[in-house]
mmCIF file of C-alpha atoms and ligand atoms in Angstrom:
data_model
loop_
_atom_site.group_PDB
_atom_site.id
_atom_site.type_symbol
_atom_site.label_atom_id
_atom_site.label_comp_id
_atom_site.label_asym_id
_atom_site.label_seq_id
_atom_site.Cartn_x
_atom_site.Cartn_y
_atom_site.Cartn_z
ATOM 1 C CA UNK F 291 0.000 0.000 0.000
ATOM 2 C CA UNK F 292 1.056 3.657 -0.867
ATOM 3 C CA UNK F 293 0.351 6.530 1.043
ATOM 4 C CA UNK F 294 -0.695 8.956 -1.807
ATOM 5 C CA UNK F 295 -1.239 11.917 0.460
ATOM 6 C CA UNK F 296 2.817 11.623 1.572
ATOM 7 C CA UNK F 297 3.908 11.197 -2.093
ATOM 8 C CA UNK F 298 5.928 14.285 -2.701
ATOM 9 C CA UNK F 299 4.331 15.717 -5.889
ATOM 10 C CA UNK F 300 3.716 19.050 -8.599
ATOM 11 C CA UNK F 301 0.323 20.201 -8.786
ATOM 12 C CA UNK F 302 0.681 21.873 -12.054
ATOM 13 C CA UNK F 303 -3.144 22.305 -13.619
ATOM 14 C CA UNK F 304 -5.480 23.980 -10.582
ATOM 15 C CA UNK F 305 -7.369 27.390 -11.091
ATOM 16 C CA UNK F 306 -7.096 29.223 -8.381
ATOM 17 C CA UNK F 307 -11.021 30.218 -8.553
ATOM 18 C CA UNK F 308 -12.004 26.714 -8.122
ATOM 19 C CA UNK F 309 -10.339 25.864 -4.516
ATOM 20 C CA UNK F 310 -13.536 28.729 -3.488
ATOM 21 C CA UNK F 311 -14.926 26.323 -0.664
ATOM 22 C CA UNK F 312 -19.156 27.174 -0.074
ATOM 23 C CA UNK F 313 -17.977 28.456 3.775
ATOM 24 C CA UNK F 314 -15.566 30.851 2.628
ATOM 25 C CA UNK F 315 -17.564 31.943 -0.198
ATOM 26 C CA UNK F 316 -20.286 32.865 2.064
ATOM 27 C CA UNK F 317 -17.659 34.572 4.588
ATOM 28 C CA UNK F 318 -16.069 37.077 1.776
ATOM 29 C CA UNK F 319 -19.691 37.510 0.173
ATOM 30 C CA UNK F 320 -20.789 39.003 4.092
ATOM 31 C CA UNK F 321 -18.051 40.824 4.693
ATOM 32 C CA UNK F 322 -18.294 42.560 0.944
ATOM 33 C CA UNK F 323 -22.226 42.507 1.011
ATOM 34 C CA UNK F 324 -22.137 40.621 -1.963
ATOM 35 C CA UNK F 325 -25.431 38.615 -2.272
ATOM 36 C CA UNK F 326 -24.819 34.963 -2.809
ATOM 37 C CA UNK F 327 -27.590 33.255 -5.425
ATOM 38 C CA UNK F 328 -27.929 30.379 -2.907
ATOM 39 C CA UNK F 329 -29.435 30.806 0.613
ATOM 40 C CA UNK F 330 -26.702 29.092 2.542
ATOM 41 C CA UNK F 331 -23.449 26.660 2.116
ATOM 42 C CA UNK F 332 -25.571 23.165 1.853
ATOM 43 C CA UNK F 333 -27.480 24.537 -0.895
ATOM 44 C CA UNK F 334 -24.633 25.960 -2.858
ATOM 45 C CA UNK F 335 -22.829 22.493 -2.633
ATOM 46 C CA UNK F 336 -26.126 20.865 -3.366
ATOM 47 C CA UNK F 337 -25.731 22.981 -7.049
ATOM 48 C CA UNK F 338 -22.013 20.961 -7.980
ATOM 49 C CA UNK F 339 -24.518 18.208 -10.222
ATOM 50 C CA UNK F 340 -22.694 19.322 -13.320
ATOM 51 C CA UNK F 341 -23.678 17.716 -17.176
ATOM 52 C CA UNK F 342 -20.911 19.279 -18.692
ATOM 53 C CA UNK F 343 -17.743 21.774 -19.077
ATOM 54 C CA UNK F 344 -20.440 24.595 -19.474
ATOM 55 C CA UNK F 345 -22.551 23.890 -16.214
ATOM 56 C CA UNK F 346 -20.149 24.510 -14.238
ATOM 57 C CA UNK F 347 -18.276 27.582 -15.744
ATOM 58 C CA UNK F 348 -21.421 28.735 -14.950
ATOM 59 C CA UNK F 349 -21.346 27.818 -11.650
ATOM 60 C CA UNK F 350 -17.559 28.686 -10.988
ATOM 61 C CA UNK F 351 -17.921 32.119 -12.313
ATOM 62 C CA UNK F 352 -20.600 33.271 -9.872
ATOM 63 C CA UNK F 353 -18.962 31.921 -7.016
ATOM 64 C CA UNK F 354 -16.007 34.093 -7.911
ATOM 65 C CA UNK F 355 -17.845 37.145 -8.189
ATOM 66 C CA UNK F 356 -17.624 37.640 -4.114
ATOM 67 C CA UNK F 357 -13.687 38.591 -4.595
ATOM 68 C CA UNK F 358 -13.414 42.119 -4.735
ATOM 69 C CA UNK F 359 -10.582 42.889 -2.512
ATOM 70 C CA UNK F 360 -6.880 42.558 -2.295
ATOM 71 C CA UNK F 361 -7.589 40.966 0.579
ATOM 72 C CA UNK F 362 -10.195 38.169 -0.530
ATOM 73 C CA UNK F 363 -7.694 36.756 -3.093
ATOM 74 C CA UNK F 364 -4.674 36.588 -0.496
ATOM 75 C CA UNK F 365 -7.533 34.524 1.615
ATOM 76 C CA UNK F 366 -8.173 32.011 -1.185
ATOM 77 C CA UNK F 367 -4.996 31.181 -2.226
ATOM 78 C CA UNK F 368 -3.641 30.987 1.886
ATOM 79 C CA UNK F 369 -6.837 28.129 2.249
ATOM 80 C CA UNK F 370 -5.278 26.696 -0.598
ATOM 81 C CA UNK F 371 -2.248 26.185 0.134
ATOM 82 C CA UNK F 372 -2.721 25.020 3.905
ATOM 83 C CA UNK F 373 -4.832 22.478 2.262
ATOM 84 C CA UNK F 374 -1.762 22.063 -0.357
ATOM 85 C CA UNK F 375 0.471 21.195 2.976
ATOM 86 C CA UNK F 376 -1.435 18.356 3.821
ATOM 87 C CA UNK F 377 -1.554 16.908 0.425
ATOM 88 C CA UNK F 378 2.230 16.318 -0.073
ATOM 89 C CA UNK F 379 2.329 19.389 -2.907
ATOM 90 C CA UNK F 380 5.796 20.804 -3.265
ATOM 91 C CA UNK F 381 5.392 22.599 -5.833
ATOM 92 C CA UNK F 382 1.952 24.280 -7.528
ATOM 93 C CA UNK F 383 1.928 26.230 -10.733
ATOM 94 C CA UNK F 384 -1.281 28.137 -10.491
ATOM 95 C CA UNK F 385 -3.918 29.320 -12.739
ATOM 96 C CA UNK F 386 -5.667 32.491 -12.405
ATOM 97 C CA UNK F 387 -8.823 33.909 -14.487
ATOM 98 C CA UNK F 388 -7.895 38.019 -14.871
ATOM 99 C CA UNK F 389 -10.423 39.199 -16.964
ATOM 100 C CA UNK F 390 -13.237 36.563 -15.053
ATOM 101 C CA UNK F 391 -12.493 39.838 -12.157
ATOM 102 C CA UNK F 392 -11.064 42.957 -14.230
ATOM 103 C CA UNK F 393 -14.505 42.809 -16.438
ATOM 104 C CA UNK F 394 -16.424 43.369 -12.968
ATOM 105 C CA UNK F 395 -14.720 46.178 -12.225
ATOM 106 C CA UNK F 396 -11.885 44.890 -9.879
ATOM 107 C CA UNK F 397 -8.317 45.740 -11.094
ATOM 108 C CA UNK F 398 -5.725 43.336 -12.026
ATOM 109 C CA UNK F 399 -3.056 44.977 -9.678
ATOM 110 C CA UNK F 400 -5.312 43.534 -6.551
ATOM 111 C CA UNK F 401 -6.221 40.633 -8.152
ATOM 112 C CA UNK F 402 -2.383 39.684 -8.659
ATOM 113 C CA UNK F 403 -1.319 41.596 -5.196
ATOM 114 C CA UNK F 404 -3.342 39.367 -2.847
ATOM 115 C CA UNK F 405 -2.544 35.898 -4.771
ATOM 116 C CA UNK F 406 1.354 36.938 -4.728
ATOM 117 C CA UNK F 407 1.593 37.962 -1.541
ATOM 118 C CA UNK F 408 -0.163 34.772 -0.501
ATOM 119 C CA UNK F 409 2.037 32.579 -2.424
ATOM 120 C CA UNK F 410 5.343 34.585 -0.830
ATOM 121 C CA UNK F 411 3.595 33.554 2.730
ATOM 122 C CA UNK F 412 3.547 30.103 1.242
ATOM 123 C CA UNK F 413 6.858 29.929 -0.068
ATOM 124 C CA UNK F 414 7.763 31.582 3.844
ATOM 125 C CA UNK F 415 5.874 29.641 6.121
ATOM 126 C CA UNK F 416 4.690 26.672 4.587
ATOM 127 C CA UNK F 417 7.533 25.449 2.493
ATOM 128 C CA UNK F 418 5.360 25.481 -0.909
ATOM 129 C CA UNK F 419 7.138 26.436 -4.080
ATOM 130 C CA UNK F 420 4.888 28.409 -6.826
ATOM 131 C CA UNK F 421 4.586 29.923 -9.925
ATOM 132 C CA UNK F 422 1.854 31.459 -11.257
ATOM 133 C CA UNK F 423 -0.142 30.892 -14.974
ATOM 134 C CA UNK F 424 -2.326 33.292 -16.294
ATOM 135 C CA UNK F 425 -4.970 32.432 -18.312
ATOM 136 C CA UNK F 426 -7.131 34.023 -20.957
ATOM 137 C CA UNK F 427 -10.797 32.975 -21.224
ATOM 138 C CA UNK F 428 -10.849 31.346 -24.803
ATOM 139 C CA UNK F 429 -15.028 32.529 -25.166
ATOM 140 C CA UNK F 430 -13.697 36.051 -24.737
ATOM 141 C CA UNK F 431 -12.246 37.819 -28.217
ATOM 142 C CA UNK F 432 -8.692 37.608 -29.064
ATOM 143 C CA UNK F 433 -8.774 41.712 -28.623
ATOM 144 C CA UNK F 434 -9.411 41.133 -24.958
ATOM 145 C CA UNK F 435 -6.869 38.276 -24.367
ATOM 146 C CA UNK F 436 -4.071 41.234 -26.235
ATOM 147 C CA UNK F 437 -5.114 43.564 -23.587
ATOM 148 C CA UNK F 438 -4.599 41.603 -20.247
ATOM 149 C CA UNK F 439 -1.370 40.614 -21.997
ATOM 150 C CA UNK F 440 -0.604 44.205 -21.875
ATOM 151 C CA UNK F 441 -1.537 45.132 -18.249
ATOM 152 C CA UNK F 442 0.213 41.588 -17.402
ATOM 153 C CA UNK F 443 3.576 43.214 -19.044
ATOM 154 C CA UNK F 444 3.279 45.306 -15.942
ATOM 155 C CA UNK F 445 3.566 42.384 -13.745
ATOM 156 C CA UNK F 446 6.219 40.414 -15.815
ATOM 157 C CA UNK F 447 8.320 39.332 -13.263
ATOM 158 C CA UNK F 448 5.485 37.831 -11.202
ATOM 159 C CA UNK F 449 4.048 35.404 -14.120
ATOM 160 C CA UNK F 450 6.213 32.374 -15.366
ATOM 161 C CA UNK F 451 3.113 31.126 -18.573
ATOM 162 C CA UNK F 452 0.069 31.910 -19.807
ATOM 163 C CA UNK F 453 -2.918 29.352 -20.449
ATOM 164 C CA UNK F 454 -5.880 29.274 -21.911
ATOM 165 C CA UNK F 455 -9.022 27.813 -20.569
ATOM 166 C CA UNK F 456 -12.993 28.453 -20.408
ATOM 167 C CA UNK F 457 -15.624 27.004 -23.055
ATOM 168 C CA UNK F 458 -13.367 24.559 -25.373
ATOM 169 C CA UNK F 459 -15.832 23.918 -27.983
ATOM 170 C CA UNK F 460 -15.785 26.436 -30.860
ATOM 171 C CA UNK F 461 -13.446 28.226 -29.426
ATOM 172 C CA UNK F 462 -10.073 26.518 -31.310
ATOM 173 C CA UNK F 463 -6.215 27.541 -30.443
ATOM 174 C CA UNK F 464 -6.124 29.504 -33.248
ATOM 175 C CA UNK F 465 -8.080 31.945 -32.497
ATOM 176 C CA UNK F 466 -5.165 33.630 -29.708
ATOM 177 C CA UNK F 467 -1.993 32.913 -32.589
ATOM 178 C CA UNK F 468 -1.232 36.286 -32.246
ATOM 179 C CA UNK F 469 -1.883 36.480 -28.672
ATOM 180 C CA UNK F 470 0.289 33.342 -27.876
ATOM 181 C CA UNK F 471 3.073 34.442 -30.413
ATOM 182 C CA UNK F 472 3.564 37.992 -28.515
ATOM 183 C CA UNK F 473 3.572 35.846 -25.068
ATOM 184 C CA UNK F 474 6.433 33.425 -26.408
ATOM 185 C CA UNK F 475 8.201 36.652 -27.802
ATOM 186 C CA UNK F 476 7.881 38.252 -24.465
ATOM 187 C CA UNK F 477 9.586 35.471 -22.719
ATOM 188 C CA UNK F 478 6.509 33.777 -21.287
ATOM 189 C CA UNK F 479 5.995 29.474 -21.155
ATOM 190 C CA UNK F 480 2.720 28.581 -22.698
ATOM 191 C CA UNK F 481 0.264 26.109 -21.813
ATOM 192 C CA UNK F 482 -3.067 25.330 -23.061
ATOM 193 C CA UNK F 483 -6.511 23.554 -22.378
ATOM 194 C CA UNK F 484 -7.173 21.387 -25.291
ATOM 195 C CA UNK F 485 -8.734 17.880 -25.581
ATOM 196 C CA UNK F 486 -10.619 17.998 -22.735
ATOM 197 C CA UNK F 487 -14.366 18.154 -24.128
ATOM 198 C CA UNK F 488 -12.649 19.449 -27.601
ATOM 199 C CA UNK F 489 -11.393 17.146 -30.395
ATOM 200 C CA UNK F 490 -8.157 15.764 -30.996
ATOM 201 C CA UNK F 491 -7.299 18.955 -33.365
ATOM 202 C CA UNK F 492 -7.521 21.026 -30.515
ATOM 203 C CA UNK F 493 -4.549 19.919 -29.374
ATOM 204 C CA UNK F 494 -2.336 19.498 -32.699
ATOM 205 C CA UNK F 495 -3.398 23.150 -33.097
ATOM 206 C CA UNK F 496 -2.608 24.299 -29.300
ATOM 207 C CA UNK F 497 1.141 22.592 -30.194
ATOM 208 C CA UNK F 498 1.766 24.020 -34.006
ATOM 209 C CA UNK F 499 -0.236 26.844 -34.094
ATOM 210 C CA UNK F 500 0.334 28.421 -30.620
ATOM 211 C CA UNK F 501 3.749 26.434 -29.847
ATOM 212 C CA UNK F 502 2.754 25.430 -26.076
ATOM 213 C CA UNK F 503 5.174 23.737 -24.175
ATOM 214 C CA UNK F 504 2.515 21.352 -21.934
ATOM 215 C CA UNK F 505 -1.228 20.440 -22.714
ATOM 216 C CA UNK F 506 -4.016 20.619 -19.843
ATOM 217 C CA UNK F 507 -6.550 17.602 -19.873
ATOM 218 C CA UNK F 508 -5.864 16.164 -23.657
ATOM 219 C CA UNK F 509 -7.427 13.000 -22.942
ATOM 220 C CA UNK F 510 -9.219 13.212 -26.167
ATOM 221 C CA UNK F 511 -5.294 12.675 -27.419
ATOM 222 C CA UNK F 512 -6.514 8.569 -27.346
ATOM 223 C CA UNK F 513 -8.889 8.758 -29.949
ATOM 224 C CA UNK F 514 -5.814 9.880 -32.821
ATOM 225 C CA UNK F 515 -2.856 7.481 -32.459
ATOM 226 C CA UNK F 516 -0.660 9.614 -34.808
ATOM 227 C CA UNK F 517 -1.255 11.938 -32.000
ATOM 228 C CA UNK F 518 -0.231 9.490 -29.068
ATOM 229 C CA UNK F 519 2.384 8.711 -30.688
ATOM 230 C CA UNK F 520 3.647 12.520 -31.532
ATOM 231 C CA UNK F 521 3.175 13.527 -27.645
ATOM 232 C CA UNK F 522 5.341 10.426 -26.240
ATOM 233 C CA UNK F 523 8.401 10.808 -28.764
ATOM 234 C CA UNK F 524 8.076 14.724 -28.144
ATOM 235 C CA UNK F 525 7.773 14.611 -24.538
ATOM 236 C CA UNK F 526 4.820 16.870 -23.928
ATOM 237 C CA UNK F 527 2.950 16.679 -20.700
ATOM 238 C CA UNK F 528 -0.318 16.161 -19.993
ATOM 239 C CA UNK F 529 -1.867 17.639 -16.992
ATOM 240 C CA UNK F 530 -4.569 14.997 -16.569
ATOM 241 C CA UNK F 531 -7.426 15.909 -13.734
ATOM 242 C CA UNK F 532 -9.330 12.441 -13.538
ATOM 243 C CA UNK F 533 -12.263 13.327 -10.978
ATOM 244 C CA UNK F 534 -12.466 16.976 -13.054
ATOM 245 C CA UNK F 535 -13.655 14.516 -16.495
ATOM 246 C CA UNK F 536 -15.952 12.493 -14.352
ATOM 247 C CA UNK F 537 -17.398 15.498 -12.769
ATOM 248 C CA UNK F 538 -17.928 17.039 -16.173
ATOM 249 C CA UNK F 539 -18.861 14.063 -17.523
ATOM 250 C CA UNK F 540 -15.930 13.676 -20.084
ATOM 251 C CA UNK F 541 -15.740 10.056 -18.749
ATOM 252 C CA UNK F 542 -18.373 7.414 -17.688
ATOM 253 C CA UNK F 543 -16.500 6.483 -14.547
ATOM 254 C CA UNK F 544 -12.984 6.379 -13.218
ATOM 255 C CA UNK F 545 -12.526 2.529 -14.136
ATOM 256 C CA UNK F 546 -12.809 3.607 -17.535
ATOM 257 C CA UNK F 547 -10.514 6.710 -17.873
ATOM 258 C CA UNK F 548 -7.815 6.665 -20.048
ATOM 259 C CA UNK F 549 -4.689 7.518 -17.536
ATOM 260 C CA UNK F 550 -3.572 3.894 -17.176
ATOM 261 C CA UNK F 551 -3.466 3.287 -20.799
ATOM 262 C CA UNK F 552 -1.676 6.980 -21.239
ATOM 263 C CA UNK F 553 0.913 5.436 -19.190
ATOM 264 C CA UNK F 554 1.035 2.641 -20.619
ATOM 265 C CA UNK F 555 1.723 4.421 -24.105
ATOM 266 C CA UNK F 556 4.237 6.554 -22.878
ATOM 267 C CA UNK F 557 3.162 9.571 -22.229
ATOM 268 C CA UNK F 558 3.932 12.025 -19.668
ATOM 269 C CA UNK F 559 0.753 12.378 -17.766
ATOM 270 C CA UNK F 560 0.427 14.180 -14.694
ATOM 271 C CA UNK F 561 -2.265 13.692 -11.919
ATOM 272 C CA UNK F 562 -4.223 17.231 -10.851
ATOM 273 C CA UNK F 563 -7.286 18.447 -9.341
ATOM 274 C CA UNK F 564 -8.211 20.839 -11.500
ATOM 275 C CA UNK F 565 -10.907 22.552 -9.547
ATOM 276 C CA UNK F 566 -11.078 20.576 -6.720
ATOM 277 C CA UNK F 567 -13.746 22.674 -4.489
ATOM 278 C CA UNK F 568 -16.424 22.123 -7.144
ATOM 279 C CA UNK F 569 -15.221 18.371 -8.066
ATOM 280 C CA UNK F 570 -14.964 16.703 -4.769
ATOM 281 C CA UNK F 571 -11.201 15.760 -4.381
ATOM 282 C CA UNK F 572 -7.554 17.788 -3.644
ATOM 283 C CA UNK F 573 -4.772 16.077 -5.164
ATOM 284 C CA UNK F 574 -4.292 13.010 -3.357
ATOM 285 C CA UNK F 575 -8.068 12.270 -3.881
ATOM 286 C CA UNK F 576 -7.656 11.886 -7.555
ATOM 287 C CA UNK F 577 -4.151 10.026 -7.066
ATOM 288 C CA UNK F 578 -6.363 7.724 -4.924
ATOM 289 C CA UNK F 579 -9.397 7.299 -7.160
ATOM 290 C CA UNK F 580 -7.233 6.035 -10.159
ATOM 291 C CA UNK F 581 -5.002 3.589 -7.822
ATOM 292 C CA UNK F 582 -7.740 1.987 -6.646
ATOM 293 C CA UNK F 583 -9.869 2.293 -9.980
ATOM 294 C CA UNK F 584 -7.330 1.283 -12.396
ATOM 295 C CA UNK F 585 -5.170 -0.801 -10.106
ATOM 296 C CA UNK F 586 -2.049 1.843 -10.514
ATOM 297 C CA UNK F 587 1.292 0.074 -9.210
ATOM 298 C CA UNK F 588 3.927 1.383 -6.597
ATOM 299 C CA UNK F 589 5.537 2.334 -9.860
ATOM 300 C CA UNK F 590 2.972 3.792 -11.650
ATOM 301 C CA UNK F 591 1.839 6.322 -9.024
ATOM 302 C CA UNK F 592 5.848 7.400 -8.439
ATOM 303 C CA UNK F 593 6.165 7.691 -11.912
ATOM 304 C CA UNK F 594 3.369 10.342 -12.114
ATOM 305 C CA UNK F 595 4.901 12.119 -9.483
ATOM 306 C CA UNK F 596 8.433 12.125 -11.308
ATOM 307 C CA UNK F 597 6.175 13.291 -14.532
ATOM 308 C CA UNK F 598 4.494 16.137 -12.268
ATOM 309 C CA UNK F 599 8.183 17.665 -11.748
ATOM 310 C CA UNK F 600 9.772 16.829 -15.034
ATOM 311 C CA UNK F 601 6.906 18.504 -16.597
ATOM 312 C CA UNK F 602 6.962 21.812 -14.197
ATOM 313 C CA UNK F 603 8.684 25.071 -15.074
ATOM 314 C CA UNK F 604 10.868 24.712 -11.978
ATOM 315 C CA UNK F 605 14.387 25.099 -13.137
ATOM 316 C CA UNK F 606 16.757 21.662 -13.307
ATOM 317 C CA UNK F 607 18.604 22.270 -9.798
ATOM 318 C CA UNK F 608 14.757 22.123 -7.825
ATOM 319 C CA UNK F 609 13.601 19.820 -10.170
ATOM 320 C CA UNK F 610 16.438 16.938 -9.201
ATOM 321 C CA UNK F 611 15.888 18.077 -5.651
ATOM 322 C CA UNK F 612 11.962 16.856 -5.352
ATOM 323 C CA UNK F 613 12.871 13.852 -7.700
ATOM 324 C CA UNK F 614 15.630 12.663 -5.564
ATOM 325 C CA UNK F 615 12.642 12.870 -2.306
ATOM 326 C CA UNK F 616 10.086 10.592 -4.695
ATOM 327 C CA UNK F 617 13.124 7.697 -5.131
ATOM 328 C CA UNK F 618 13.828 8.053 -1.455
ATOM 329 C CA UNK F 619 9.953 7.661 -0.761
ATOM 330 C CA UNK F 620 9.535 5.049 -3.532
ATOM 331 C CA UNK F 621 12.602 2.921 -1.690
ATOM 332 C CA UNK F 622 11.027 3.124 1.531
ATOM 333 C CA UNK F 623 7.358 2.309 0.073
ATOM 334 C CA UNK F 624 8.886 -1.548 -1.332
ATOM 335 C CA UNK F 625 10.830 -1.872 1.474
ATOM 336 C CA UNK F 626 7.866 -1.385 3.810
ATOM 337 C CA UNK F 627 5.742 -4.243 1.527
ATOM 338 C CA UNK F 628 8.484 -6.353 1.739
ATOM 339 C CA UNK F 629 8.883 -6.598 5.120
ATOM 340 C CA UNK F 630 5.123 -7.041 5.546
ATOM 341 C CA UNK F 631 4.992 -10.027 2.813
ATOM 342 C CA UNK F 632 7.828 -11.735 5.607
ATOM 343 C CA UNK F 633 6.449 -11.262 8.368
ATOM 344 C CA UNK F 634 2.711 -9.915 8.545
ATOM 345 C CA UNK F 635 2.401 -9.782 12.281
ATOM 346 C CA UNK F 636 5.132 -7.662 12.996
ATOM 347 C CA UNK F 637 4.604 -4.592 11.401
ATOM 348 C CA UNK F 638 1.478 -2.645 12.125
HETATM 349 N N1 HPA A 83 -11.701 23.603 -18.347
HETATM 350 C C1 HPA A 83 -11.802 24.815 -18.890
HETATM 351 N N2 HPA A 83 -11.849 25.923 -18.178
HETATM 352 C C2 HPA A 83 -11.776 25.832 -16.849
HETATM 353 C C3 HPA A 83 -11.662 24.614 -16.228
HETATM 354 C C4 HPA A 83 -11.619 23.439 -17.023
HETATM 355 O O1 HPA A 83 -11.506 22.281 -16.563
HETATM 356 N N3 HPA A 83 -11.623 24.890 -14.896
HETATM 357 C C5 HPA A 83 -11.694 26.219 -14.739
HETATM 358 N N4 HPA A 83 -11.779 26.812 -15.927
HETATM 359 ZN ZN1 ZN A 84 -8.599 23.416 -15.943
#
């Protein structure tokens, strides 16, 4: 048996917006007198039946609208993290939605201010490494995404990528080349959504078209085995969020997701949560749910952690450091099972 939650690991695909837990949503929303839609916490958790992608943007976005102050995004990402503590995260690269806040009015210098200075607690206090991703919102118009770029230019030093995320379907890569292409020039890493409820294309597109260096989701990458076959001989990650696609119904169940058979083909998947206040499960909760589902070895759920650093922007130096901790853990984990298979009685 492996204990998941003390696997050292990268979480490198969670948005920021969805680790909004019902009780502090309802805290911020009194102390800004911001009405919440939903009379109290049960029945705002009672709203997480999602059909698809789109249900629970929906959802995701008005929760967010409580954060108006520097002060309400320094309180989200601090729950976060503490949470991130107990889940055996080294090292997060985070998402966050700018214009889902600058087109209500709030400006992107408090937006960034209370997530940074939350993040430098982190780093402080708490041990976690970060970066931070920003993402444009792929339904809003590639004029938009050029202007956050802009203001972000401000905040340069304080943003390792950009992403792109919200609504998938007819909303293709292409549509932010020029956004992307300014990003790259300007010395940003690029990542993208793609594959997730959008087709294979998506994600040949989000790798020649905008050049990204890492795909979020891209399980749909199973269904094109020129495809499978490109992403395992190039090395690209996949940040893979398994209880995110059976949330959002981009699986059936978790015994029949693909991760086990990405594995198997060679690919460097990653294990995330995604959005893990609307989808029921931090990190370790998804590593669980696909040991148990798809009968993951020792092996396989080390591996995933090595993937979840090889495939982070953390430069070589960390990098080796946190891999070095999974091989120590890993060696302890078989040596631990085989001194139970000798002698069950004596260890507890
Ligand atoms: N997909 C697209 N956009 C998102 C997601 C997601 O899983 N989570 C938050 N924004
Ligand atoms: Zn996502």
């Amino acid at each position: 048996m492996i204990d998941v939650r003390a696997l050292p690991k990268a979480e490198l695909h969670l948005h920021i917006e969805g680790t909004f837990e019902p009780e502090l949503i309802f805290e911020i929303a009194e102390r800004n007198r911001v009405a919440v839609p939903y009379p109290n916490v049960d029945a705002l958790r009672a709203a997480y039946d999602f059909s698809n992608l789109q249900s629970f943007l929906n959802v995701y976005y008005a929760g967010m609208n409580v954060l108006r102050e520097e002060r309400d995004y320094y309180d989200l990402t601090a729950a976060y993290l503490r949470r991130a503590v107990t889940e055996g995260i080294r090292h997060a690269e985070i998402f966050f939605d700018p214009q889902a806040h600058v087109k209500r009015g709030v400006p992107f210098d408090t937006i960034v201010g209370g997530i940074r200075s939350a993040l430098e607690s982190g780093e402080r206090e708490l041990g976690i490494s970060s970066h931070l991703i920003m993402c444009f919102l792929r339904d809003f118009s590639e004029e938009s995404a050029m202007q956050t770029l802009d203001v972000a230019l401000r905040n340069r030093d304080r943003i390792v990528a950009v992403g792109l995320d919200s609504s998938e379907t007819g909303n293709p890569p292409a549509k932010f080349a020029r956004v992307f292409e300014r990003a790259r020039s300007e010395g940003f890493r690029t990542v993208a959504h793609a594959g997730e409820e959008g087709p294979p294309e998506y994600i040949v597109e989000a790798l020649d078209v905008l050049n990204v260096s890492r795909i979020d989701h891209g399980i749909r990458c199973m269904e094109d085995a020129a495809l499978v076959e490109r992403l395992r001989d190039e090395r690209v990650p996949l940040t893979v969020c398994p209880l995110s696609n059976l949330r959002l119904r981009v699986v059936p169940s978790i015994e029949e997701h693909p991760l086990h058979a990405m594995l198997e083909a060679g690919l460097v998947a990653t294990v995330n949560s995604d959005d893990p206040a609307y989808f029921g499960g931090y990190v370790s909760e998804n590593y669980a749910r696909v040991a148990s589902a798809l009968h993951l070895s020792v092996s396989d759920l080390t591996m995933l952690a090595q993937n979840s650093f090889e495939a982070s922007f953390l430069d070589p130096q960390k990098r080796r450091q946190f891999t070095d901790e999974i091989e120590v853990f890993r060696a302890a984990t078989l040596q631990d099972a085989r001194l139970r298979r000798a002698n069950p009685q004596a260890v507890p």
